[in-house]
Short mmCIF file of C-alpha atoms in Angstrom, two decimals:
data_model
loop_
_atom_site.label_atom_id
_atom_site.label_comp_id
_atom_site.label_asym_id
_atom_site.label_seq_id
_atom_site.Cartn_x
_atom_site.Cartn_y
_atom_site.Cartn_z
CA MET A 1189 0.00 0.00 0.00
CA ASN A 1190 2.87 2.39 0.65
CA ALA A 1191 3.71 2.34 -3.03
CA HIS A 1192 0.36 3.85 -3.67
CA ASN A 1193 0.68 6.51 -0.98
CA GLU A 1194 3.99 7.88 -2.04
CA SER A 1195 3.34 7.77 -5.74
CA ALA A 1196 -0.08 9.31 -5.87
CA PRO A 1197 0.89 12.97 -5.45
CA SER A 1198 3.68 12.85 -7.99
CA PHE A 1199 1.76 10.86 -10.55
CA LYS A 1200 2.89 12.13 -13.92
CA LEU A 1201 0.22 12.27 -16.54
CA GLU A 1202 1.90 10.31 -19.22
CA VAL A 1203 0.03 9.53 -22.35
CA PHE A 1204 -0.60 5.84 -22.83
CA GLU A 1205 -1.30 3.91 -25.99
CA GLY A 1206 -4.31 2.26 -24.40
CA PRO A 1207 -5.61 0.73 -21.18
CA LEU A 1208 -3.18 -2.21 -21.40
CA ASP A 1209 -0.29 0.21 -21.70
CA LEU A 1210 -1.49 2.06 -18.62
CA LEU A 1211 -1.95 -1.18 -16.67
CA LEU A 1212 1.55 -2.36 -17.57
CA ALA A 1213 2.96 0.95 -16.35
CA LEU A 1214 1.07 0.61 -13.06
CA ILE A 1215 2.27 -2.97 -12.62
CA GLU A 1216 5.83 -1.90 -13.24
CA LYS A 1217 5.56 1.07 -10.92
CA ASN A 1218 4.22 -1.07 -8.09
CA LYS A 1219 6.72 -3.83 -8.90
CA VAL A 1220 4.05 -6.52 -8.73
CA ASP A 1221 3.90 -9.85 -10.52
CA ILE A 1222 1.98 -9.82 -13.78
CA PHE A 1223 0.53 -13.24 -12.83
CA ASP A 1224 -0.52 -12.13 -9.36
CA ILE A 1225 -1.91 -8.66 -9.84
CA PRO A 1226 -3.27 -6.96 -6.71
CA ILE A 1227 -6.46 -5.96 -8.48
CA ALA A 1228 -7.83 -3.64 -5.80
CA LEU A 1229 -4.64 -1.56 -5.71
CA ILE A 1230 -4.19 -1.43 -9.47
CA LEU A 1231 -7.85 -0.61 -10.05
CA GLU A 1232 -7.64 2.24 -7.57
CA GLN A 1233 -4.63 3.76 -9.30
CA TYR A 1234 -6.18 3.15 -12.69
CA MET A 1235 -9.30 5.08 -11.70
CA GLU A 1236 -7.11 7.83 -10.29
CA TYR A 1237 -5.46 8.18 -13.65
CA LEU A 1238 -8.80 8.43 -15.42
CA GLU A 1239 -9.84 11.03 -12.86
CA ARG A 1240 -6.73 13.11 -13.64
CA MET A 1241 -7.53 12.85 -17.31
CA ARG A 1242 -11.02 14.11 -16.63
CA GLU A 1243 -9.68 16.99 -14.54
CA LEU A 1244 -7.42 18.03 -17.37
CA ASP A 1245 -10.34 17.80 -19.76
CA MET A 1246 -8.62 15.13 -21.76
CA GLU A 1247 -10.72 12.97 -23.92
CA ILE A 1248 -10.99 9.51 -22.40
CA ALA A 1249 -11.17 6.85 -25.06
CA GLY A 1250 -13.97 4.34 -24.69
CA GLU A 1251 -11.61 1.41 -24.25
CA PHE A 1252 -10.31 2.91 -21.00
CA ILE A 1253 -13.84 2.83 -19.60
CA VAL A 1254 -14.46 -0.71 -20.85
CA CYS A 1255 -11.25 -1.85 -19.23
CA ALA A 1256 -12.20 -0.18 -15.95
CA ALA A 1257 -15.47 -2.10 -15.97
CA GLU A 1258 -13.60 -5.33 -16.61
CA LEU A 1259 -11.23 -4.63 -13.74
CA MET A 1260 -14.19 -4.05 -11.44
CA LEU A 1261 -15.73 -7.31 -12.56
CA ILE A 1262 -12.50 -9.16 -11.80
CA LYS A 1263 -12.29 -7.44 -8.42
CA SER A 1264 -15.78 -8.53 -7.51
CA ARG A 1265 -15.09 -12.09 -8.66
CA MET A 1266 -12.03 -12.14 -6.42
CA LEU A 1267 -14.29 -11.37 -3.46
CA LEU A 1268 -16.47 -14.39 -4.09
CA PRO A 1269 -15.62 -17.43 -2.02
CA ARG A 1270 -13.66 -19.93 -4.06
CA SER A 1271 -15.00 -23.41 -4.46
CA PRO A 1272 -13.39 -25.87 -2.07
CA SER A 1273 -11.99 -27.91 -4.93
CA GLY A 1274 -9.96 -24.81 -5.88
CA GLU A 1275 -9.94 -25.85 -9.50
CA GLU A 1276 -11.68 -22.90 -11.06
CA GLU A 1277 -9.65 -20.46 -13.07
CA ASP A 1278 -8.15 -17.39 -11.49
CA PRO A 1279 -10.43 -14.53 -12.56
CA ARG A 1280 -7.30 -12.58 -13.42
CA ALA A 1281 -5.92 -15.18 -15.84
CA ALA A 1282 -7.27 -13.62 -19.03
CA LEU A 1283 -6.02 -10.20 -17.98
CA SER A 1284 -2.55 -11.57 -17.22
CA ALA A 1285 -2.39 -13.28 -20.60
CA ALA A 1286 -3.49 -10.13 -22.41
CA LEU A 1287 -0.96 -8.02 -20.53
CA LEU A 1288 1.83 -10.47 -21.27
CA GLU A 1289 0.94 -10.55 -24.94
CA TYR A 1290 0.95 -6.77 -25.10
CA LYS A 1291 4.22 -6.62 -23.19
CA ARG A 1292 5.78 -8.85 -25.82
CA ALA A 1293 4.49 -6.56 -28.54
CA LYS A 1294 6.03 -3.60 -26.75
CA LEU A 1295 9.36 -5.36 -26.35
CA ALA A 1296 9.28 -6.34 -30.01
CA ALA A 1297 8.48 -2.74 -30.92
CA GLU A 1298 11.50 -1.60 -28.90
CA LYS A 1299 13.78 -4.00 -30.73
CA LEU A 1300 12.37 -2.93 -34.07
CA ALA A 1301 12.93 0.71 -33.13
CA GLU A 1302 16.61 -0.07 -32.46
CA LEU A 1303 16.94 -1.82 -35.82
CA TYR A 1304 15.20 1.03 -37.58
CA GLU A 1305 17.47 3.55 -35.92
CA LYS A 1306 20.47 1.60 -37.16
CA HIS A 1307 19.40 0.72 -40.67
CA SER A 1308 16.89 3.25 -41.93
CA GLY A 1309 19.75 5.21 -43.52
CA ARG A 1310 19.85 2.72 -46.38
CA TYR A 1311 18.74 4.61 -49.44
CA LYS A 1312 17.50 2.94 -52.52
CA ARG A 1313 17.25 4.38 -55.98
CA GLU A 1314 13.94 5.12 -57.57
CA PRO A 1315 13.57 2.98 -60.69
CA GLU A 1316 14.48 4.66 -63.95
CA VAL A 1317 11.28 3.46 -65.53
CA PRO A 1318 8.30 2.74 -63.33
CA PRO A 1319 7.61 -0.98 -63.66
CA ALA A 1320 4.69 -1.07 -66.03
CA GLY A 1321 3.52 -4.55 -65.21
CA GLU A 1322 3.33 -3.96 -61.49
CA LEU A 1323 0.74 -1.22 -61.41
CA PRO A 1324 -2.40 -2.35 -59.69
CA GLU A 1325 -4.89 -3.53 -62.24
CA GLY A 1326 -7.90 -1.48 -63.22
CA LEU A 1327 -6.41 1.79 -62.05
CA ASP A 1328 -7.15 4.26 -64.79
CA VAL A 1329 -8.78 7.59 -65.30
CA SER A 1330 -12.23 6.11 -65.82
CA LEU A 1331 -12.08 5.14 -62.16
CA LEU A 1332 -11.78 8.81 -61.32
CA SER A 1333 -14.63 9.91 -63.52
CA ARG A 1334 -16.85 7.27 -62.01
CA ALA A 1335 -15.89 8.41 -58.53
CA PHE A 1336 -16.58 11.99 -59.59
CA ARG A 1337 -20.03 11.02 -60.71
CA ARG A 1338 -20.65 9.28 -57.42
CA ILE A 1339 -19.69 12.42 -55.57
CA LEU A 1340 -22.07 14.50 -57.65
CA GLU A 1341 -24.84 12.06 -56.90
CA LYS A 1342 -24.10 12.14 -53.21
CA LYS A 1343 -24.16 15.91 -53.30
CA ARG A 1344 -27.56 15.75 -54.89
CA GLU A 1345 -28.81 13.71 -51.96
CA LEU A 1346 -27.99 16.50 -49.56
CA PRO A 1347 -31.00 17.95 -47.80
CA LYS A 1348 -32.79 20.50 -49.93
CA LEU A 1349 -32.16 23.25 -47.44
CA LEU A 1350 -28.45 22.77 -47.70
CA LEU A 1351 -28.61 22.79 -51.45
CA ARG A 1352 -30.59 25.97 -51.41
CA SER A 1353 -28.13 27.72 -49.16
CA GLU A 1354 -25.35 26.49 -51.38
CA ARG A 1355 -27.05 28.07 -54.37
CA THR A 1356 -27.64 31.28 -52.50
CA LEU A 1357 -24.04 31.39 -51.55
CA GLU A 1358 -23.00 30.77 -55.09
CA ARG A 1359 -25.19 33.62 -56.26
CA LEU A 1360 -23.83 35.88 -53.54
CA LEU A 1361 -20.35 35.16 -54.76
CA SER A 1362 -21.68 36.28 -58.14
CA GLY A 1363 -20.86 32.95 -59.63
CA ARG A 1364 -17.15 33.22 -59.18
CA THR A 1365 -15.52 30.76 -61.49
CA VAL A 1366 -12.57 28.90 -60.16
CA PRO A 1367 -9.53 28.74 -62.44
CA VAL A 1368 -7.93 25.33 -62.84
CA GLY A 1369 -4.50 26.85 -62.25
CA GLU A 1370 -5.59 27.98 -58.82
CA ARG A 1371 -6.74 24.49 -57.94
CA ILE A 1372 -3.48 22.98 -59.18
CA LEU A 1373 -1.59 25.14 -56.74
CA TRP A 1374 -4.09 24.35 -54.01
CA LEU A 1375 -3.84 20.64 -54.69
CA MET A 1376 -0.06 20.57 -54.73
CA ARG A 1377 0.13 22.57 -51.53
CA LYS A 1378 -2.30 20.16 -49.98
CA LEU A 1379 -0.39 17.07 -51.04
CA TYR A 1380 2.99 18.54 -50.23
CA GLY A 1381 4.03 17.14 -46.90
CA ASN A 1382 0.90 15.03 -46.78
CA ALA A 1383 1.64 11.39 -47.36
CA GLY A 1384 -1.74 10.69 -48.85
CA THR A 1385 -5.07 12.31 -49.37
CA SER A 1386 -8.15 10.46 -50.38
CA PHE A 1387 -9.81 11.39 -53.64
CA ASN A 1388 -13.21 11.44 -52.00
CA ASP A 1389 -12.14 13.80 -49.22
CA LEU A 1390 -10.66 16.09 -51.82
CA LEU A 1391 -13.91 16.50 -53.70
CA TYR A 1392 -16.09 16.63 -50.61
CA GLU A 1393 -14.09 19.66 -49.58
CA CYS A 1394 -15.26 21.59 -52.61
CA ARG A 1395 -18.10 23.93 -51.86
CA THR A 1396 -19.31 24.91 -55.29
CA ARG A 1397 -19.79 23.10 -58.51
CA SER A 1398 -17.24 25.29 -60.23
CA GLU A 1399 -14.71 24.46 -57.55
CA LEU A 1400 -15.51 20.78 -57.91
CA VAL A 1401 -14.97 20.78 -61.65
CA ALA A 1402 -11.81 22.87 -61.46
CA THR A 1403 -10.37 20.56 -58.80
CA PHE A 1404 -11.12 17.52 -60.88
CA LEU A 1405 -9.50 19.06 -63.96
CA ALA A 1406 -6.52 20.14 -61.88
CA LEU A 1407 -6.09 16.58 -60.73
CA LEU A 1408 -6.21 15.28 -64.29
CA GLU A 1409 -3.56 17.81 -65.31
CA LEU A 1410 -1.30 16.79 -62.47
CA LEU A 1411 -1.76 13.13 -63.31
CA ARG A 1412 -0.86 13.81 -66.92
CA ALA A 1413 2.25 15.70 -65.85
CA GLN A 1414 3.03 12.74 -63.56
CA ARG A 1415 3.20 14.97 -60.53
CA VAL A 1416 0.56 13.07 -58.67
CA ARG A 1417 0.24 9.37 -58.24
CA LEU A 1418 -2.86 7.31 -57.65
CA SER A 1419 -2.88 4.29 -55.45
CA ASP A 1420 -5.59 1.90 -54.55
CA THR A 1421 -5.99 1.26 -50.85
CA ASP A 1422 -8.72 0.03 -48.56
CA GLY A 1423 -10.21 3.43 -48.09
CA GLY A 1424 -10.57 4.16 -51.81
CA ILE A 1425 -8.33 6.05 -54.19
CA MET A 1426 -5.40 7.76 -52.53
CA LEU A 1427 -3.43 10.61 -54.05
CA SER A 1428 0.16 11.46 -53.32
CA LEU A 1429 2.87 13.61 -54.86
CA ASP A 1430 4.97 11.63 -57.27
CA MET A 1431 8.41 12.13 -55.81
CA ALA A 1432 10.08 10.21 -58.62
CA HIS A 1433 9.24 13.05 -60.94
CA ARG A 1434 10.49 15.85 -58.81
CA ARG A 1435 12.72 18.18 -60.70
CA GLY A 1436 15.22 19.64 -58.30
CA LYS A 1437 13.32 21.17 -55.48
CA THR A 1438 9.62 20.91 -55.94
CA SER A 1439 8.06 23.52 -53.80
CA PRO A 1440 4.34 23.72 -53.54
CA ASP A 1441 4.48 27.06 -55.28
CA GLU A 1442 5.99 25.59 -58.38
CA LEU A 1443 3.77 24.60 -61.23
CA PRO A 1444 4.29 21.34 -63.07
CA SER A 1445 6.81 22.48 -65.63
CA ASN A 1446 5.42 20.57 -68.55
CA LEU A 1447 2.14 22.40 -68.42
CA THR A 1448 2.18 25.32 -70.77
CA SER A 1449 1.14 28.55 -69.18
CA ALA A 1450 -1.83 28.72 -71.50
CA GLU A 1451 -3.16 25.43 -70.21
CA VAL A 1452 -2.90 26.69 -66.71
CA LEU A 1453 -4.23 30.15 -67.18
CA VAL A 1454 -6.85 29.76 -69.87
CA PRO A 1455 -9.78 28.22 -68.02
CA THR A 1456 -11.07 31.44 -66.52
CA GLU A 1457 -14.67 30.62 -67.20
CA SER A 1458 -16.40 27.77 -65.53
CA PRO A 1459 -16.19 24.68 -67.68
CA SER A 1460 -19.56 23.34 -68.68
CA MET A 1461 -20.90 20.61 -66.46
CA PRO A 1462 -20.75 17.12 -67.84
CA GLU A 1463 -24.15 15.79 -66.96
CA PRO A 1464 -23.79 12.43 -65.29
CA MET B 657 32.56 -20.14 -56.08
CA ASP B 658 35.11 -19.14 -58.67
CA LEU B 659 36.01 -15.55 -57.99
CA ILE B 660 38.67 -15.50 -60.70
CA ALA B 661 35.84 -14.97 -63.10
CA VAL B 662 35.43 -11.51 -61.66
CA THR B 663 38.61 -10.26 -63.28
CA ALA B 664 37.90 -11.75 -66.68
CA ASN B 665 37.23 -9.42 -69.57
CA ASN B 666 33.66 -9.09 -70.54
CA ASN B 667 33.59 -6.93 -73.62
CA GLN B 668 31.96 -9.49 -75.87
CA SER B 669 28.26 -9.87 -75.66
CA HIS B 670 26.99 -13.34 -75.08
CA SER B 671 23.83 -15.21 -74.73
CA PHE B 672 23.71 -17.71 -71.92
CA PRO B 673 23.25 -21.29 -72.83
CA GLU B 674 22.00 -22.79 -69.59
CA GLU B 675 24.63 -25.48 -69.44
CA ALA B 676 27.55 -23.14 -70.00
CA LEU B 677 27.24 -21.56 -66.59
CA LYS B 678 27.32 -24.66 -64.49
CA THR B 679 31.00 -25.51 -64.77
CA PRO B 680 33.09 -22.38 -64.64
CA GLY B 681 36.16 -24.34 -65.71
CA ASP B 682 37.44 -22.89 -68.95
CA THR B 683 37.80 -19.21 -69.69
CA GLY B 684 34.92 -18.89 -72.10
CA GLU B 685 32.43 -20.20 -69.58
CA ALA B 686 33.93 -18.04 -66.85
CA GLN B 687 33.32 -15.07 -69.09
CA ASP B 688 29.74 -16.14 -69.62
CA ARG B 689 29.35 -16.38 -65.91
CA ASN B 690 30.91 -12.99 -65.39
CA PHE B 691 28.72 -11.50 -68.06
CA ALA B 692 25.65 -12.93 -66.37
CA LYS B 693 26.76 -11.37 -63.11
CA ARG B 694 27.16 -7.96 -64.74
CA ALA B 695 23.75 -8.32 -66.32
CA ILE B 696 22.26 -9.00 -62.89
CA GLU B 697 24.10 -5.99 -61.54
CA ALA B 698 22.68 -3.82 -64.31
CA ILE B 699 19.13 -5.06 -63.72
CA LEU B 700 19.35 -4.44 -59.99
CA PHE B 701 20.74 -0.98 -60.53
CA ALA B 702 18.01 -0.02 -62.97
CA ALA B 703 15.28 -1.53 -60.82
CA GLY B 704 16.11 0.33 -57.63
CA ALA B 705 13.48 -1.76 -55.87
CA ALA B 706 13.98 -5.30 -54.63
CA VAL B 707 13.88 -7.82 -57.51
CA PRO B 708 12.91 -11.48 -56.98
CA LEU B 709 15.70 -13.97 -57.75
CA GLU B 710 13.27 -15.78 -59.98
CA LYS B 711 12.87 -12.74 -62.19
CA LEU B 712 16.63 -12.21 -62.42
CA ALA B 713 17.18 -15.84 -63.32
CA GLU B 714 14.49 -15.71 -65.95
CA ALA B 715 15.83 -12.52 -67.54
CA VAL B 716 19.42 -13.72 -67.70
CA GLY B 717 18.47 -17.25 -68.63
CA ILE B 718 20.18 -19.15 -65.82
CA ASP B 719 18.89 -21.18 -62.90
CA ILE B 720 17.92 -19.63 -59.58
CA LYS B 721 20.72 -21.31 -57.65
CA THR B 722 23.41 -19.83 -59.89
CA THR B 723 21.64 -16.47 -59.78
CA SER B 724 21.73 -16.55 -56.02
CA ALA B 725 25.44 -17.47 -56.04
CA LEU B 726 26.22 -14.66 -58.48
CA CYS B 727 24.35 -12.22 -56.25
CA ASP B 728 26.44 -13.36 -53.28
CA GLU B 729 29.56 -12.63 -55.31
CA LEU B 730 28.22 -9.21 -56.24
CA ALA B 731 27.53 -8.55 -52.57
CA LEU B 732 31.13 -9.42 -51.71
CA GLU B 733 32.39 -7.11 -54.44
CA CYS B 734 30.52 -4.26 -52.75
CA GLU B 735 32.77 -4.44 -49.72
CA ASN B 736 34.84 -1.46 -50.80
CA ARG B 737 31.95 0.53 -52.10
CA GLY B 738 29.36 2.94 -50.77
CA ILE B 739 26.55 0.70 -51.87
CA GLN B 740 25.59 -2.77 -50.79
CA LEU B 741 23.63 -5.61 -52.28
CA LEU B 742 20.91 -6.65 -49.87
CA SER B 743 19.38 -10.04 -49.61
CA LEU B 744 15.73 -9.58 -48.66
CA GLY B 745 14.06 -12.96 -48.50
CA ASP B 746 14.00 -14.19 -52.09
CA ARG B 747 14.71 -10.72 -53.45
CA ARG B 748 17.88 -8.75 -54.01
CA GLN B 749 18.28 -4.98 -53.92
CA PHE B 750 21.00 -2.38 -54.22
CA CYS B 751 21.01 0.39 -51.68
CA THR B 752 23.49 2.67 -49.99
CA LYS B 753 25.36 1.68 -46.85
CA GLU B 754 23.92 3.03 -43.61
CA GLU B 755 27.12 4.80 -42.58
CA TYR B 756 26.98 7.22 -45.49
CA GLU B 757 23.51 8.53 -44.68
CA PRO B 758 24.75 11.89 -43.31
CA TYR B 759 26.72 12.55 -46.49
CA ILE B 760 23.78 11.70 -48.71
CA LYS B 761 21.61 14.03 -46.69
CA ALA B 762 24.19 16.81 -46.83
CA ALA B 763 24.59 16.53 -50.58
CA LEU B 764 21.03 15.91 -51.69
CA GLY B 765 19.03 17.49 -48.91
CA VAL B 766 16.95 14.34 -48.67
CA ARG B 767 14.19 14.66 -46.18
CA PRO B 768 14.59 11.99 -43.54
CA PRO B 769 11.88 9.34 -43.77
CA GLY B 770 10.94 10.34 -40.25
CA GLY B 771 10.64 8.15 -37.23
CA LEU B 772 7.77 5.86 -36.48
CA SER B 773 5.39 6.59 -33.64
CA GLN B 774 5.14 4.25 -30.68
CA ALA B 775 1.75 3.11 -31.94
CA ALA B 776 3.09 2.42 -35.45
CA LEU B 777 6.04 0.45 -34.05
CA GLU B 778 3.77 -1.67 -31.86
CA VAL B 779 1.43 -2.42 -34.74
CA LEU B 780 4.38 -3.21 -37.01
CA ALA B 781 5.84 -5.55 -34.38
CA ILE B 782 2.56 -7.41 -33.94
CA ILE B 783 2.15 -7.81 -37.69
CA ALA B 784 5.80 -8.80 -38.22
CA TYR B 785 5.66 -11.57 -35.63
CA ASN B 786 2.19 -12.85 -36.48
CA GLN B 787 1.93 -12.34 -40.20
CA PRO B 788 -0.28 -12.57 -42.02
CA THR B 789 -2.73 -11.14 -39.57
CA THR B 790 -5.74 -8.86 -39.34
CA ARG B 791 -6.40 -5.46 -37.88
CA VAL B 792 -8.73 -7.06 -35.35
CA PHE B 793 -5.92 -9.25 -34.03
CA VAL B 794 -3.62 -6.24 -33.76
CA GLU B 795 -6.25 -4.28 -31.88
CA GLN B 796 -6.95 -7.20 -29.60
CA VAL B 797 -3.30 -7.39 -28.59
CA ARG B 798 -2.93 -3.64 -28.14
CA GLY B 799 -6.33 -3.19 -26.56
CA THR B 800 -6.88 -0.07 -28.57
CA ASP B 801 -7.83 1.23 -32.01
CA SER B 802 -5.00 0.81 -34.49
CA SER B 803 -6.48 1.75 -37.85
CA HIS B 804 -4.54 4.98 -38.10
CA ALA B 805 -1.21 3.27 -37.46
CA ILE B 806 -2.06 0.62 -40.05
CA THR B 807 -2.78 3.31 -42.64
CA THR B 808 0.55 4.97 -41.86
CA LEU B 809 2.42 1.68 -42.26
CA LEU B 810 0.66 0.97 -45.55
CA GLU B 811 1.58 4.42 -46.82
CA ARG B 812 5.20 3.97 -45.80
CA GLY B 813 5.27 0.66 -47.66
CA LEU B 814 6.29 -1.29 -44.55
CA ILE B 815 3.25 -3.55 -44.63
CA GLU B 816 0.91 -4.63 -47.40
CA CYS B 817 -2.40 -6.36 -47.74
CA VAL B 818 -1.75 -9.92 -48.86
CA GLY B 819 -5.29 -11.23 -49.02
CA LYS B 820 -8.44 -11.64 -47.04
CA LEU B 821 -9.20 -13.94 -44.15
CA ASP B 822 -11.97 -16.37 -44.99
CA VAL B 823 -14.31 -15.45 -42.16
CA PRO B 824 -17.45 -13.30 -42.21
CA GLY B 825 -16.54 -9.75 -43.14
CA LYS B 826 -13.47 -10.93 -45.09
CA PRO B 827 -10.98 -8.81 -43.15
CA ASN B 828 -7.71 -7.84 -44.85
CA LEU B 829 -4.62 -9.85 -44.00
CA TYR B 830 -1.48 -7.78 -43.53
CA ALA B 831 2.15 -8.84 -43.86
CA THR B 832 5.47 -7.02 -43.93
CA THR B 833 7.17 -6.03 -47.20
CA PRO B 834 10.74 -6.32 -48.55
CA GLU B 835 10.92 -2.61 -47.74
CA PHE B 836 10.44 -3.53 -44.08
CA LEU B 837 13.35 -5.98 -44.24
CA ARG B 838 15.55 -3.35 -45.88
CA LEU B 839 14.89 -0.56 -43.41
CA PHE B 840 15.16 -2.81 -40.38
CA GLY B 841 18.38 -4.48 -41.48
CA LEU B 842 16.94 -7.99 -41.80
CA SER B 843 17.62 -10.38 -44.65
CA SER B 844 14.64 -12.56 -43.87
CA LEU B 845 11.83 -12.81 -41.36
CA ASP B 846 13.75 -15.58 -39.59
CA GLU B 847 16.10 -12.87 -38.41
CA LEU B 848 13.45 -11.05 -36.38
CA PRO B 849 14.93 -10.68 -32.92
CA ALA B 850 13.71 -13.16 -30.32
CA ILE B 851 11.53 -11.58 -27.70
CA ASP B 852 12.70 -12.53 -24.22
CA ALA B 853 9.32 -12.00 -22.63
CA LEU B 854 8.27 -15.12 -24.51
CA ARG B 855 10.24 -17.19 -22.11
CA LEU B 856 8.41 -15.78 -19.11
CA SER B 857 5.47 -18.08 -19.56
CA ASP B 858 5.92 -21.72 -20.32
CA GLU B 859 2.25 -22.41 -20.52
CA PRO B 860 1.21 -23.08 -24.09
CA GLU B 861 -1.10 -20.47 -25.48
CA GLU B 862 -4.15 -21.38 -27.44
CA GLU B 863 -3.94 -18.56 -29.91
CA GLY B 864 -0.30 -19.13 -30.82
CA GLY B 865 0.98 -15.74 -29.82
CA LEU B 866 4.14 -13.89 -30.75
#
C-alpha cells in the first residue's frame, strides 16, 4: 500500500497507448507480478489516472472505460468465495495473458525501433522506368470519372435546405468561377508534406460546382504531368505527390513544368458541367 | 565459387546457354558467368526496388541457384563501395550503406523518412511476428484502435495487404514487405529478434501468440 501513498501525489500524466499500456505501467511502478496482480490496488490507481484525465479535460477513449469495468468485474469475482476444490480459473488469468501478450508486442516494438534507428539510412534508388507490369490492375482515369459522378450524386442527396443555401451562396459570390491553375496550386500545396489524401475527401471539400470541376481538372492535369500518383488502398483512391518526378526542389508554389502557361491560365470561365 | 571470373574481360556480348554456366572451368564459360553477373548488376541498378531472384534468373536465362550465387559474389564485391547488395528474403536490392547517410543528406538534402510513432512500431511488431494477420488481431493485442497506425504503415510501404481472411466480413490480412526488411536491417523474417518476454510463460497459449 505504501507504493500507492507515495506515488499518488507525484503521478505524472503520461500519455498511454491504451488501457493495457497504462496497466503495464502501473504494474511496473508497483513492482508486482503480472501473474498475481493486486487488483484492488491497481484498479484504484487506474481510476485515479482516469480522474486526472477528466480533470485536465482530456478525452478519455472508450476502451479505457471498458477496461475499468472489466477490472471491477475481476475485483468482484475475487471477493467471491472460491469453491473448495480450488480448481476454477483465477479470474485474473485472461487479464494476465493479455498483458503479457501486449508486453511482448512492446518489447518487439522496442527491438524494431533499435533496428530502424540503425538501418533506416539505407537509401535505394527510384527505378528509372516505373515498372509497367506492377501497377495495380484497373487503375485508370475512368475510375476517377466514375468516382466523380458518385460524388455528384451524393451531393444531390444533400437535404434540400443545404442545397438551397449552397445556391444562394454561389449567387452571392456572383458565380465566381474557379480557375484550374488555382486548384493545381491548391492541390499541390495540400499534397505537399501530406503522405496521402483520399480522392473522395478532396472532392467533398469543394463547396461549389465550379470548384468541384476545377479541382477535378486540376487533378487530371497533375496526373498527366506525372506529378501526382494514384494508389488503390482500402479506403478508396489515394493521391500522393509523385516524388520520382520531382525536378530539383519541388516547392508547392511551383507549377508542373510541362504544363504550358496557356493550359494553366486559360480556363477562366467555368467549364460546362458534364451531366452524369 | 570461382572468384577468378570476376577479373575476366567481358567486352563481348553473349547469350547464356543454360549449361555453359554450371561448370566455370574454362575461360569462355567463366566469361559467360561474369557476363551474367554484370547483367544482374545492371538489372538491380536499374530496378532500384527489390527484384525477386526468380525474375533475375528468368531474364538472364540461368537457374535460380546460380543467380543466387552470383548475387552473393556481387555482394562481396561491394565491400569497398558505398553501396551494398541486400538479400531480402527471395529478393535482391541495391542500396546505400547506412554509414553514409549523413553525407547523402548533406549533398542531396533528402528529407529523412521520419521516425515511427510508438503506436506504429507496436502495430508493425505485432504484424511482423504474427503475419499474415488482421487489424482485429492487432487491436486485440494492443487493446486499442489501431487503424490509423495501419494506414501509416501501408503508406510507408512497410506492410501490405496480402489477401483476405476467410471469415465473415473478409478482413484484410497484412504482412510485412521487402521494404520492411531493408529498413530494419533484416535479410529474412527468420532474423526477427527473439523476444525474451516469450520465455516468461511456459504455458502453451491457445492462440499461438508472438
